[in-house]
JSON list of C-alpha atoms in Angstrom, two decimals:
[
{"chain": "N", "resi": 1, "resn": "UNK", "atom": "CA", "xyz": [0.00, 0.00, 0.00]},
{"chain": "N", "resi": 2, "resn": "UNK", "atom": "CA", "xyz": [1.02, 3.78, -1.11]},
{"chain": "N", "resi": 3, "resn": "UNK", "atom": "CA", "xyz": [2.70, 5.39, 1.72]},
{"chain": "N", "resi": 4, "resn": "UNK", "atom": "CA", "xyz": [1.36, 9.07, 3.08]},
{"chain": "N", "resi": 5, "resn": "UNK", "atom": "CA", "xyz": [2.70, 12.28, 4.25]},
{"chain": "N", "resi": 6, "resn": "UNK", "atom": "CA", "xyz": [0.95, 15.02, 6.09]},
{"chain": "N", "resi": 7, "resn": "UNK", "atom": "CA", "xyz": [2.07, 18.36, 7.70]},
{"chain": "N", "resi": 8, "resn": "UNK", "atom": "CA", "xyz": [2.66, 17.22, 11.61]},
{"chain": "N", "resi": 9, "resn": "UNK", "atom": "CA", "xyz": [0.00, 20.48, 12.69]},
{"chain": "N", "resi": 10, "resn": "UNK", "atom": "CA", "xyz": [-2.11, 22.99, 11.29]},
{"chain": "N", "resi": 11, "resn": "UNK", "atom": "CA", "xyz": [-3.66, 25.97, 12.94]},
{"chain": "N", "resi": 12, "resn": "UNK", "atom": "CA", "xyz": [-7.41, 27.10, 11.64]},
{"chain": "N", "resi": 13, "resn": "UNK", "atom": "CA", "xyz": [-9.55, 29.91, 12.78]},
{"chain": "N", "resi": 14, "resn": "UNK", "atom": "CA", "xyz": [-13.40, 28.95, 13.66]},
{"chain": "N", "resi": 15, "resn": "UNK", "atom": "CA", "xyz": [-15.74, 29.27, 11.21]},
{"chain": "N", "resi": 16, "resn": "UNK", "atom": "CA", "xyz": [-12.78, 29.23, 8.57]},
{"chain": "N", "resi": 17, "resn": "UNK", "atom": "CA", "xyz": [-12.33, 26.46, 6.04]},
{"chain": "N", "resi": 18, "resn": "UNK", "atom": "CA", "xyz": [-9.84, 23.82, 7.38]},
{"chain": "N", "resi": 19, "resn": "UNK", "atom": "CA", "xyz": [-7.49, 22.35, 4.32]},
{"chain": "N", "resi": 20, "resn": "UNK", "atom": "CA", "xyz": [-5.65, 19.33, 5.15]},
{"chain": "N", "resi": 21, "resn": "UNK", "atom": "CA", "xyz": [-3.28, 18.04, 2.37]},
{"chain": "N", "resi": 22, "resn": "UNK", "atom": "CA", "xyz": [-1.71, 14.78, 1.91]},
{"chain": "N", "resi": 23, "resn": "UNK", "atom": "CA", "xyz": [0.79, 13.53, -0.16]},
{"chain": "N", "resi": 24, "resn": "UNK", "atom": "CA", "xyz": [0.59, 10.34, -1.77]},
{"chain": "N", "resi": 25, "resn": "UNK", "atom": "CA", "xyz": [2.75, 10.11, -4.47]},
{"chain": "N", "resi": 26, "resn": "UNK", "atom": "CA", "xyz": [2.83, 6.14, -5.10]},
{"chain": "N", "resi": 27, "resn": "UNK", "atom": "CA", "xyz": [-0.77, 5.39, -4.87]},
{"chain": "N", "resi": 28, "resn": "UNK", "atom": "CA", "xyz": [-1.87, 2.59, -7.20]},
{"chain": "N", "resi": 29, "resn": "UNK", "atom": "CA", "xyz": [-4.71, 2.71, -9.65]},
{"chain": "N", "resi": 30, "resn": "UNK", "atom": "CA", "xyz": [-7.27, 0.22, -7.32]},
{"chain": "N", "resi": 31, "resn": "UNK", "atom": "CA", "xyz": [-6.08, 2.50, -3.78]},
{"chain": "N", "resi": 32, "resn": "UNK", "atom": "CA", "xyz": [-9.02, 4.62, -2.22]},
{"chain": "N", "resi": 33, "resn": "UNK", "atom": "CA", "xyz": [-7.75, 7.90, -0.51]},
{"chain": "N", "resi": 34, "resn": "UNK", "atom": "CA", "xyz": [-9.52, 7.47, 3.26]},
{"chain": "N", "resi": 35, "resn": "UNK", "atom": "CA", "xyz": [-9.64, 10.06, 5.92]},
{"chain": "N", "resi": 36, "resn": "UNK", "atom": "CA", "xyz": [-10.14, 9.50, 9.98]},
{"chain": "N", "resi": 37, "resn": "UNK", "atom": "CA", "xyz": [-9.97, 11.69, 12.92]},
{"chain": "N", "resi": 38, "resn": "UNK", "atom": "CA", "xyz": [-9.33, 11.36, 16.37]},
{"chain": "N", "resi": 39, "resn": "UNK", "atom": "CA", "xyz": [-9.59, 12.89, 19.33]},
{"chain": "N", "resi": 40, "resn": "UNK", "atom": "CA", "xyz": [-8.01, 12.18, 21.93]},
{"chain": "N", "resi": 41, "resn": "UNK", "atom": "CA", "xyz": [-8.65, 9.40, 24.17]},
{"chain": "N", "resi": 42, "resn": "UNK", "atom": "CA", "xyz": [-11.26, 8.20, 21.49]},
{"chain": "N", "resi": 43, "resn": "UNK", "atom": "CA", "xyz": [-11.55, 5.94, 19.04]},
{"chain": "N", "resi": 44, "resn": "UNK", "atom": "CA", "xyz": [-10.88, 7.22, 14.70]},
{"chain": "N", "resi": 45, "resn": "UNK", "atom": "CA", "xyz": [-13.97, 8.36, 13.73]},
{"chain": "N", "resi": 46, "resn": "UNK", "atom": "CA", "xyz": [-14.59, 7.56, 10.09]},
{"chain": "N", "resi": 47, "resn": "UNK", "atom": "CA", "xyz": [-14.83, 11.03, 7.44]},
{"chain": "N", "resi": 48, "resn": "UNK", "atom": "CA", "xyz": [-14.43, 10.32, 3.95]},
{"chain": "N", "resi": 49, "resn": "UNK", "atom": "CA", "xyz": [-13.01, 8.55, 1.38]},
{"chain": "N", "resi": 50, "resn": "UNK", "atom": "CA", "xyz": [-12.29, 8.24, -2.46]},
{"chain": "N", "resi": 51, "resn": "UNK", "atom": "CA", "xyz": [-10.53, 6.44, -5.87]},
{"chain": "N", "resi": 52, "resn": "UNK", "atom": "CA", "xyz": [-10.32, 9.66, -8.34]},
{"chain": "N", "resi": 53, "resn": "UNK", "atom": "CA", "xyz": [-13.85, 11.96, -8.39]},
{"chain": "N", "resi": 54, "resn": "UNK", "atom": "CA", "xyz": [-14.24, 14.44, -5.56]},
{"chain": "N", "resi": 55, "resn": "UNK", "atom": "CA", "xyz": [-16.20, 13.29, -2.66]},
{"chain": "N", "resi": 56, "resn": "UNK", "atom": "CA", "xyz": [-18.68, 15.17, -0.24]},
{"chain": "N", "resi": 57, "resn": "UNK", "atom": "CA", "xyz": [-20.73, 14.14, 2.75]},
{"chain": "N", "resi": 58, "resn": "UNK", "atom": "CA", "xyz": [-22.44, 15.87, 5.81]},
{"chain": "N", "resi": 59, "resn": "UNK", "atom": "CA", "xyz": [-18.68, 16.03, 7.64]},
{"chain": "N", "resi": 60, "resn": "UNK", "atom": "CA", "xyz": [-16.12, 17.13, 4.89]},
{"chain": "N", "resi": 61, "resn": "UNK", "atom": "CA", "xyz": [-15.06, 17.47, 1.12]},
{"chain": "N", "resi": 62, "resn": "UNK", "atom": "CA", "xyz": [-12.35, 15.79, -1.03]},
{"chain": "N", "resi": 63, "resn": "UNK", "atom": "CA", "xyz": [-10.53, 16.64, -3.52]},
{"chain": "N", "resi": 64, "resn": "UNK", "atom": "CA", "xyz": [-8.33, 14.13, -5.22]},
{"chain": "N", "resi": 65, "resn": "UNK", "atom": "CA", "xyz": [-5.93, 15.68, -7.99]},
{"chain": "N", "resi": 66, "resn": "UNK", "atom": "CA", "xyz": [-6.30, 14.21, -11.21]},
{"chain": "N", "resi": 67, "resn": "UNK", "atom": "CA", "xyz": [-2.69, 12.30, -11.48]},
{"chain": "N", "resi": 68, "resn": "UNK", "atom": "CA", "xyz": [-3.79, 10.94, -7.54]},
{"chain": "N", "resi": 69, "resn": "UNK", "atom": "CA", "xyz": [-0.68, 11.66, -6.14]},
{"chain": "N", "resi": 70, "resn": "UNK", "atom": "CA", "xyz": [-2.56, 14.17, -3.60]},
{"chain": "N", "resi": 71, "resn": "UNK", "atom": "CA", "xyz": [-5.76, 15.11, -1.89]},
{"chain": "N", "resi": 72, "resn": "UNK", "atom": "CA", "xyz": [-6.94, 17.57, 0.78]},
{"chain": "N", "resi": 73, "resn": "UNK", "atom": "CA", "xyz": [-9.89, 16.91, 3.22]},
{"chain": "N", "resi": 74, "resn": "UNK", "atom": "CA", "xyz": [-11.81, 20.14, 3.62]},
{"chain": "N", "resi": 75, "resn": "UNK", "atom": "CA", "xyz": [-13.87, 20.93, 6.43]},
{"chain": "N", "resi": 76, "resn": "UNK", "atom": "CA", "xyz": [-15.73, 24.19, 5.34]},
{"chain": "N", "resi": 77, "resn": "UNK", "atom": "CA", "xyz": [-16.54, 25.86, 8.53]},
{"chain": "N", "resi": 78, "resn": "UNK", "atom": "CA", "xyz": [-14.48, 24.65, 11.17]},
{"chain": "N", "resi": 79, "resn": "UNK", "atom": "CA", "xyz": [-15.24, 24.79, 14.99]},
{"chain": "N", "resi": 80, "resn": "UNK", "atom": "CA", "xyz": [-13.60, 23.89, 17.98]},
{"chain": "N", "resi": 81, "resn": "UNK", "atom": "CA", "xyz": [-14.76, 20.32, 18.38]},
{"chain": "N", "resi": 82, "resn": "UNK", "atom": "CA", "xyz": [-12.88, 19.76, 15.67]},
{"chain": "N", "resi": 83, "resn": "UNK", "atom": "CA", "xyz": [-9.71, 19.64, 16.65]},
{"chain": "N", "resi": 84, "resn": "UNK", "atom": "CA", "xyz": [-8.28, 16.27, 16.33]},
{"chain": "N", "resi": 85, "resn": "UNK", "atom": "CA", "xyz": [-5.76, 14.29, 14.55]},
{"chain": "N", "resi": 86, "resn": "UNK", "atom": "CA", "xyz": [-6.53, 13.70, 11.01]},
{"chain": "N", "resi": 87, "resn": "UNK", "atom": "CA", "xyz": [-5.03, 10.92, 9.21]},
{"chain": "N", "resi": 88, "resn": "UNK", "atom": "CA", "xyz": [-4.97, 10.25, 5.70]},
{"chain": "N", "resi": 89, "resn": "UNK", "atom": "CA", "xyz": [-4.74, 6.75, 4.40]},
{"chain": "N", "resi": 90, "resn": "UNK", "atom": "CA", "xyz": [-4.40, 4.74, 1.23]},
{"chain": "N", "resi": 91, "resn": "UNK", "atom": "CA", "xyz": [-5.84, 1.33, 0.91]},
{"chain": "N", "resi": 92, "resn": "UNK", "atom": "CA", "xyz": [-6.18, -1.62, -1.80]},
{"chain": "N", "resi": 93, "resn": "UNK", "atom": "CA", "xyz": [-7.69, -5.25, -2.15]},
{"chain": "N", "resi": 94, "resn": "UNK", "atom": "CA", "xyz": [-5.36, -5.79, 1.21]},
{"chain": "N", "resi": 95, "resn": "UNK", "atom": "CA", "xyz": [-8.03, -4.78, 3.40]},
{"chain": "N", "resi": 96, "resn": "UNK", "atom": "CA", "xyz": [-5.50, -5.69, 6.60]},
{"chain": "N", "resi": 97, "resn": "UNK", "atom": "CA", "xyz": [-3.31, -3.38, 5.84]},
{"chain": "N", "resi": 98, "resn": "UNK", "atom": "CA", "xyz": [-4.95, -0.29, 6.94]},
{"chain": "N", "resi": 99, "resn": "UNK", "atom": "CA", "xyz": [-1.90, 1.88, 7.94]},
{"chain": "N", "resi": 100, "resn": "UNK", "atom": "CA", "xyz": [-2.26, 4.80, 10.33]},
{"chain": "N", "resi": 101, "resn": "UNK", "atom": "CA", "xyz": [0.68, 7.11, 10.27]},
{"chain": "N", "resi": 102, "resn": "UNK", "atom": "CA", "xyz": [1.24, 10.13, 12.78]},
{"chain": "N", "resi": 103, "resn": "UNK", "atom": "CA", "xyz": [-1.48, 12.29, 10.71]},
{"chain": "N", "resi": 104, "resn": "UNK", "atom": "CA", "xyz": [-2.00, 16.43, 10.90]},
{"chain": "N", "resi": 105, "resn": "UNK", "atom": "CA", "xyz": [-3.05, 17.69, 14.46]},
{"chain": "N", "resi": 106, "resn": "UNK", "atom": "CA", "xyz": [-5.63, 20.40, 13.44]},
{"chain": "N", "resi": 107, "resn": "UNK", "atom": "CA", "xyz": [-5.97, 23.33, 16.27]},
{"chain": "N", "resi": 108, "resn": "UNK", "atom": "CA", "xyz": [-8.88, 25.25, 15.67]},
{"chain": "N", "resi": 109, "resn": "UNK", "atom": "CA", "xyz": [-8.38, 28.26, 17.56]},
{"chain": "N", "resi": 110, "resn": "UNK", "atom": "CA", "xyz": [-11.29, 30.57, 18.79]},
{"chain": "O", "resi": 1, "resn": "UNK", "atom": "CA", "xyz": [-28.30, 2.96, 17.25]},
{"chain": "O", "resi": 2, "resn": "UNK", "atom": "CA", "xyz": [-25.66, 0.30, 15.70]},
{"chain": "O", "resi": 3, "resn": "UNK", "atom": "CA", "xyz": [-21.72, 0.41, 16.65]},
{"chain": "O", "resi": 4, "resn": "UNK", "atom": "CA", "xyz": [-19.04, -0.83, 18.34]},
{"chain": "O", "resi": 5, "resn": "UNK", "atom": "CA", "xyz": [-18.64, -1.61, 21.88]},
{"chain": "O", "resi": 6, "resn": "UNK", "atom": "CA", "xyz": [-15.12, -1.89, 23.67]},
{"chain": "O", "resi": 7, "resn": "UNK", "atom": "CA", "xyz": [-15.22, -2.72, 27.38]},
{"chain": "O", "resi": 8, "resn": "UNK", "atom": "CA", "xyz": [-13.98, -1.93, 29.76]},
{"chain": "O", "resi": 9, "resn": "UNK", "atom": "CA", "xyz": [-12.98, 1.63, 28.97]},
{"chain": "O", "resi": 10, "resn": "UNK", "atom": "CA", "xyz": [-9.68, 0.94, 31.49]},
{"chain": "O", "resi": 11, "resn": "UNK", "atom": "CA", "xyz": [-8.26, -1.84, 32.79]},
{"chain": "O", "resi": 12, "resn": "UNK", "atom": "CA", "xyz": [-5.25, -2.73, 34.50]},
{"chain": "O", "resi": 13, "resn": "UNK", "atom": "CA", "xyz": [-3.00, -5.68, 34.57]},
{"chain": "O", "resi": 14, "resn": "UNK", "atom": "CA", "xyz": [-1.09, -7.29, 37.34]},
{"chain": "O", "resi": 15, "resn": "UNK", "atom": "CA", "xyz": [2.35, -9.22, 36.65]},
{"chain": "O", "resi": 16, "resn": "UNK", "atom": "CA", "xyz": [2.10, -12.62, 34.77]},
{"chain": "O", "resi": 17, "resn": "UNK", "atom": "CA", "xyz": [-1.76, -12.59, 33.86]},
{"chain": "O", "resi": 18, "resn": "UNK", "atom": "CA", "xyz": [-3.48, -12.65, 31.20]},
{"chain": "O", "resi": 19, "resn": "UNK", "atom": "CA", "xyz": [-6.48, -10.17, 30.75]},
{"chain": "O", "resi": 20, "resn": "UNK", "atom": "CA", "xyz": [-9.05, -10.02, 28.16]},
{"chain": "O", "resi": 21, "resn": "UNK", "atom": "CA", "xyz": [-10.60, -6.98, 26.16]},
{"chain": "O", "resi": 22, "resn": "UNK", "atom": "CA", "xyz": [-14.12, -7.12, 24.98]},
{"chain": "O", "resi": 23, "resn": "UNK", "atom": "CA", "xyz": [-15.44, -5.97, 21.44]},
{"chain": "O", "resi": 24, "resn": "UNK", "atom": "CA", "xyz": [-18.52, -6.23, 20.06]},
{"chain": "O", "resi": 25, "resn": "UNK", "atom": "CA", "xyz": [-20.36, -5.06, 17.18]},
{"chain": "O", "resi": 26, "resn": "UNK", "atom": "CA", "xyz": [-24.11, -4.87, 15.71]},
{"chain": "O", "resi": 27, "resn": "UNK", "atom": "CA", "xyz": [-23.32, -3.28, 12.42]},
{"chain": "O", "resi": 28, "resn": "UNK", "atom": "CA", "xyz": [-23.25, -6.85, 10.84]},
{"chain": "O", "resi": 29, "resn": "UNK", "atom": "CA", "xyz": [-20.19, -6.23, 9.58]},
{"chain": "O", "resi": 30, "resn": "UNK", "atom": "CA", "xyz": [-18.13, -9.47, 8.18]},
{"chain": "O", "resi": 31, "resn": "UNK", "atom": "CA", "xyz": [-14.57, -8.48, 9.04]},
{"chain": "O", "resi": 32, "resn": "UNK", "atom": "CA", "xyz": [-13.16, -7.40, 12.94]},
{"chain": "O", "resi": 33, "resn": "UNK", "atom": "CA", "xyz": [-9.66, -6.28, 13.71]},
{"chain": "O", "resi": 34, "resn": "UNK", "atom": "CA", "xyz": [-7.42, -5.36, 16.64]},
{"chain": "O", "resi": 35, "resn": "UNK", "atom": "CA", "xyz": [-5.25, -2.58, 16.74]},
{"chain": "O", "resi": 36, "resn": "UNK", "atom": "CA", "xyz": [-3.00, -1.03, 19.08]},
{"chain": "O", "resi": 37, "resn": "UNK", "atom": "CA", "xyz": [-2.20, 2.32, 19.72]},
{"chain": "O", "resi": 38, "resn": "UNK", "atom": "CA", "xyz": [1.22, 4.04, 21.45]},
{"chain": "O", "resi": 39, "resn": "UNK", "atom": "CA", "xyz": [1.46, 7.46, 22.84]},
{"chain": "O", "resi": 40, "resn": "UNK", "atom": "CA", "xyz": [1.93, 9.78, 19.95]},
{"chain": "O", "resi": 41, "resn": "UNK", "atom": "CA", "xyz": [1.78, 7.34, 17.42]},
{"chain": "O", "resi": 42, "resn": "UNK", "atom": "CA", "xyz": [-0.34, 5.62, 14.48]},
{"chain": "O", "resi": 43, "resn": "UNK", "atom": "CA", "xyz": [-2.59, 2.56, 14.70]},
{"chain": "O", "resi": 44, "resn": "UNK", "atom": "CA", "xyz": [-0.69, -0.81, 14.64]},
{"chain": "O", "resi": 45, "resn": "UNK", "atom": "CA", "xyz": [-2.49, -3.98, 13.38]},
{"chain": "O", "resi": 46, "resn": "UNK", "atom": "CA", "xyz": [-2.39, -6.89, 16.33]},
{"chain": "O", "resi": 47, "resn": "UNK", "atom": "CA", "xyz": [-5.17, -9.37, 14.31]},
{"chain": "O", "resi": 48, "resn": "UNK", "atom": "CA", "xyz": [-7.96, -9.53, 12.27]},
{"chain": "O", "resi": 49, "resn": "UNK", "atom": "CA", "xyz": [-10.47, -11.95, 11.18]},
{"chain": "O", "resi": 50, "resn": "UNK", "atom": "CA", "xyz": [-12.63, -12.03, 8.30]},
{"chain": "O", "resi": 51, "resn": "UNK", "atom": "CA", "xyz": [-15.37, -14.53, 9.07]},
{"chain": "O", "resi": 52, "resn": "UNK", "atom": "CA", "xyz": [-16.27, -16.43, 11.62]},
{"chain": "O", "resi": 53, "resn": "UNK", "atom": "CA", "xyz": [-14.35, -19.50, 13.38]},
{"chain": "O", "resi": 54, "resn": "UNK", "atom": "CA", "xyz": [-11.39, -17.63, 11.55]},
{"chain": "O", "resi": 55, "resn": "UNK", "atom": "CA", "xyz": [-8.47, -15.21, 12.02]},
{"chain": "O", "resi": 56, "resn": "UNK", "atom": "CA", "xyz": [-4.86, -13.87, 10.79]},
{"chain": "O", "resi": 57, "resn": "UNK", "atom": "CA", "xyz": [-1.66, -12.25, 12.68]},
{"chain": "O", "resi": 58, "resn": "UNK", "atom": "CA", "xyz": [-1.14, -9.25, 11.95]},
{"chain": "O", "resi": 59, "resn": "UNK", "atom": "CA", "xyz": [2.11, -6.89, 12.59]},
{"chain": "O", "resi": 60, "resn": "UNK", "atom": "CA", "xyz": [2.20, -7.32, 15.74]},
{"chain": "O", "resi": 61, "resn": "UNK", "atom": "CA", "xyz": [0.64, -10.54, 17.13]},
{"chain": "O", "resi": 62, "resn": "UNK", "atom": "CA", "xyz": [2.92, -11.85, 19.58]},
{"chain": "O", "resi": 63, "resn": "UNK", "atom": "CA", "xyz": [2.03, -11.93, 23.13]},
{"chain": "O", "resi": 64, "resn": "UNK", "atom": "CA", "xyz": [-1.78, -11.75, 22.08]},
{"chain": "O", "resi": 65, "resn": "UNK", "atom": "CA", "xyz": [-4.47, -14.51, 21.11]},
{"chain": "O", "resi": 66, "resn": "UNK", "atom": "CA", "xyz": [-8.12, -13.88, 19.83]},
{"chain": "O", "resi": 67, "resn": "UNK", "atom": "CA", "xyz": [-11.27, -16.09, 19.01]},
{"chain": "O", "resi": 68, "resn": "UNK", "atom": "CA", "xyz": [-14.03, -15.40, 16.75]},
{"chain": "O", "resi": 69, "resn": "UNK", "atom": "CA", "xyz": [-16.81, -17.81, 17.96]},
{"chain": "O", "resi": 70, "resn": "UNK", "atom": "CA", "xyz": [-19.34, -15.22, 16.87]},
{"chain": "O", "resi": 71, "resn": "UNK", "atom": "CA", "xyz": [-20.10, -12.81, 14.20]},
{"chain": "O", "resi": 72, "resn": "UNK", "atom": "CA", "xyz": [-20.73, -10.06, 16.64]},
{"chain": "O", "resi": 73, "resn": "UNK", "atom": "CA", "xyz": [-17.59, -10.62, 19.08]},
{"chain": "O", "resi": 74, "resn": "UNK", "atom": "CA", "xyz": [-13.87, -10.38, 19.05]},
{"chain": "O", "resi": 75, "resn": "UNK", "atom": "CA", "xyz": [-12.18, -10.85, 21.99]},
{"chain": "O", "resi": 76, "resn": "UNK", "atom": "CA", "xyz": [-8.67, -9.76, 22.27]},
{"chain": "O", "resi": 77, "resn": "UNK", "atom": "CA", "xyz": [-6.25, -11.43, 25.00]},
{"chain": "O", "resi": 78, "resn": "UNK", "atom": "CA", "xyz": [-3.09, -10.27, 26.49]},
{"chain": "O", "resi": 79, "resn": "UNK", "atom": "CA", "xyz": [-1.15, -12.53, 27.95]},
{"chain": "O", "resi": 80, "resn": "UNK", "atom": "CA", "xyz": [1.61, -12.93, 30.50]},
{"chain": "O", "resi": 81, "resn": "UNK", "atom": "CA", "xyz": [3.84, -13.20, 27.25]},
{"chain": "O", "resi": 82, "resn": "UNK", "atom": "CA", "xyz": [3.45, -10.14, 25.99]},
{"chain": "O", "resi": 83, "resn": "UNK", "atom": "CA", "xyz": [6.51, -8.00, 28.17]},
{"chain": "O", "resi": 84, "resn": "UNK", "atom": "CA", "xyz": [5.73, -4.26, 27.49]},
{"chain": "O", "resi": 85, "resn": "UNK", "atom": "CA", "xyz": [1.22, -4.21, 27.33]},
{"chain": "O", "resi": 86, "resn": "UNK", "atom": "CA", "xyz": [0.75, -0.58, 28.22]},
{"chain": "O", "resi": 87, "resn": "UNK", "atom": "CA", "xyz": [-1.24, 0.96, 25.38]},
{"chain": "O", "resi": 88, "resn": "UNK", "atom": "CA", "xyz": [-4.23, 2.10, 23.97]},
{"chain": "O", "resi": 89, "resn": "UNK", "atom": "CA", "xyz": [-6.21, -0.87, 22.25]},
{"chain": "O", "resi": 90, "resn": "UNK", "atom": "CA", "xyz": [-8.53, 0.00, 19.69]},
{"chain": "O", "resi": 91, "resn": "UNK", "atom": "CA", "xyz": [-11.23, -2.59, 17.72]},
{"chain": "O", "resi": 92, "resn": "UNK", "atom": "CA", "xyz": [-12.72, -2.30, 14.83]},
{"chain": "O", "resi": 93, "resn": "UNK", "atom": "CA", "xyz": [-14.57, -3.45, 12.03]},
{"chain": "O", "resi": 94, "resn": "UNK", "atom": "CA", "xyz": [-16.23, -3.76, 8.24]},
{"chain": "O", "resi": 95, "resn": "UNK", "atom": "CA", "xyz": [-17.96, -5.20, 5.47]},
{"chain": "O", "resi": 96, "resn": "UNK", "atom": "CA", "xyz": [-15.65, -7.75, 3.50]},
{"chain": "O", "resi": 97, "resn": "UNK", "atom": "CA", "xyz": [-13.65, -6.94, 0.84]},
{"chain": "O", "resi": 98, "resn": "UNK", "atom": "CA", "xyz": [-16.36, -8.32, -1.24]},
{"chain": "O", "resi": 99, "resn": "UNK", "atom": "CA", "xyz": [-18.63, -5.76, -0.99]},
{"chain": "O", "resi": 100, "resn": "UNK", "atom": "CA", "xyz": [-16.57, -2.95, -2.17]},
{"chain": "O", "resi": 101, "resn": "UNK", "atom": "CA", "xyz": [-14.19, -0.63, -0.59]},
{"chain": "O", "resi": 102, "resn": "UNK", "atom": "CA", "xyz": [-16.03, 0.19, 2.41]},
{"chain": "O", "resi": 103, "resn": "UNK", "atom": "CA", "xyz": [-14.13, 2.08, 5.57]},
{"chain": "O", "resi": 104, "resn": "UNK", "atom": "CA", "xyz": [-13.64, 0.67, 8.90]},
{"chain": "O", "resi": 105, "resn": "UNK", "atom": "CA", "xyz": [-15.27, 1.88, 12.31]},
{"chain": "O", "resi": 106, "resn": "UNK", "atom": "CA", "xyz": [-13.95, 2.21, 15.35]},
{"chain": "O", "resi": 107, "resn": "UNK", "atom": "CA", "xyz": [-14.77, 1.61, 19.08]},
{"chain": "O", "resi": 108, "resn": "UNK", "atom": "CA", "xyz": [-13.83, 4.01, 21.85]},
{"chain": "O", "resi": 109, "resn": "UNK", "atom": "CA", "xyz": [-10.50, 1.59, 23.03]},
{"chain": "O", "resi": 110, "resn": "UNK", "atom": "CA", "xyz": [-9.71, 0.26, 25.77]},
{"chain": "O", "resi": 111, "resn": "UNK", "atom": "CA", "xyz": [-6.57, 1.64, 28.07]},
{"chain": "O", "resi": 112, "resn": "UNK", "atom": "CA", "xyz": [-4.84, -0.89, 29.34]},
{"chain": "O", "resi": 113, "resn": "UNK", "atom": "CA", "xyz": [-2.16, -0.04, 32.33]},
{"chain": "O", "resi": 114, "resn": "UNK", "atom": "CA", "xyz": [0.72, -2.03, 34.04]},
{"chain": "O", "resi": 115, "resn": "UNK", "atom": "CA", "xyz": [0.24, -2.28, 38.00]}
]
């Protein structure tokens, strides 16, 4: 599975749009693009995910640009119970290997 | 509403015993895992079975044992072998494969602690 990068932190100001990239530069053609967030002392709480066409649901947005080598989760008017860790994560047909990394810690500052 | 229940929320462990982590689902999901989770770092995969009356190692399966007698249960077991337990132990589970590229859900975890 396509390894990921992300920034180690991110600051956002409430009620601004929170843009989280990730780099994934050796994704495959069968990978999804997932997204999870925790905070802490919780469990990953499911967000999003994606092959190639931008996603959207009640929680976020996703862009995926068109060679898939990156993405960005968007949360469009972020709030303070949103801060959290946010991973990004690339999967295929291995459905074990569902690799966390050390994600983006998003502060969302008043 | 459905989910994923981990219990018990803490739990400590004495020297030499084995202690067992509860996980249960009602999503009727197919597939369950075990992961486990350091201070400060990502999500490490322990086991995970697929269907019932079956299961696979993962990274990091020694010191641990599981069953899967039932569609809805997991339990995860740490035992006297496994020399450093402290962490945070998280379950989790999904549709197969089969079905498409569908996400997995988490519990809450369990923290276990070293007396």
């Amino acid at each position: 599975d396509a390894k990921t990068t992300q920034p180690t932190s991110m600051d956002c100001a409430e009620g601004r749009a929170a843009n989280l990239p990730c780099n994934h530069s050796t994704i495959s053609g069968n990978e999804y693009v997932y997204w999870y967030r925790q905070i802490h002392s919780q469990g990953p709480q499911y967000i999003i995910h994606g092959l190639k066409n931008n996603e959207t649901n009640e929680m976020a947005s996703l862009i995926i640009t068109e060679d898939r080598k990156s993405s960005t989760l968007i949360l469009p008017h972020a709030t303070l119970r949103d801060t959290a860790v946010y991973y990004c994560i690339v999967r295929g047909y291995n459905f074990n290997k569902f690799y966390f990394g050390s994600g983006t810690k998003l502060n969302v500052k008043p | 509403d459905g989910g994923i229940t981990q219990s018990p929320k803490y739990l400590f462990r004495k020297e030499g015993q084995n202690v067992t982590l509860s996980c249960e689902q009602n999503l009727n999901h197919d597939a369950m895992y075990w992961y486990r989770q350091d201070p400060g770092q990502g999500l490490r995969l322990i086991y995970y079975s697929q269907i019932v009356n079956d299961f696979q190692k993962g990274d990091i399966a020694e010191g641990y044992s599981v069953s899967r007698e039932k569609k809805e249960s997991f339990p995860l077991t740490v035992t006297s072998a496994q020399k450093n337990p402290t962490a945070f132990y998280l379950c989790a589970s999904s549709f197969e494969v089969d079905r498409g590229f569908q996400p997995q859900h988490f519990g809450d975890g369990t923290r276990l602690s070293i007396l």
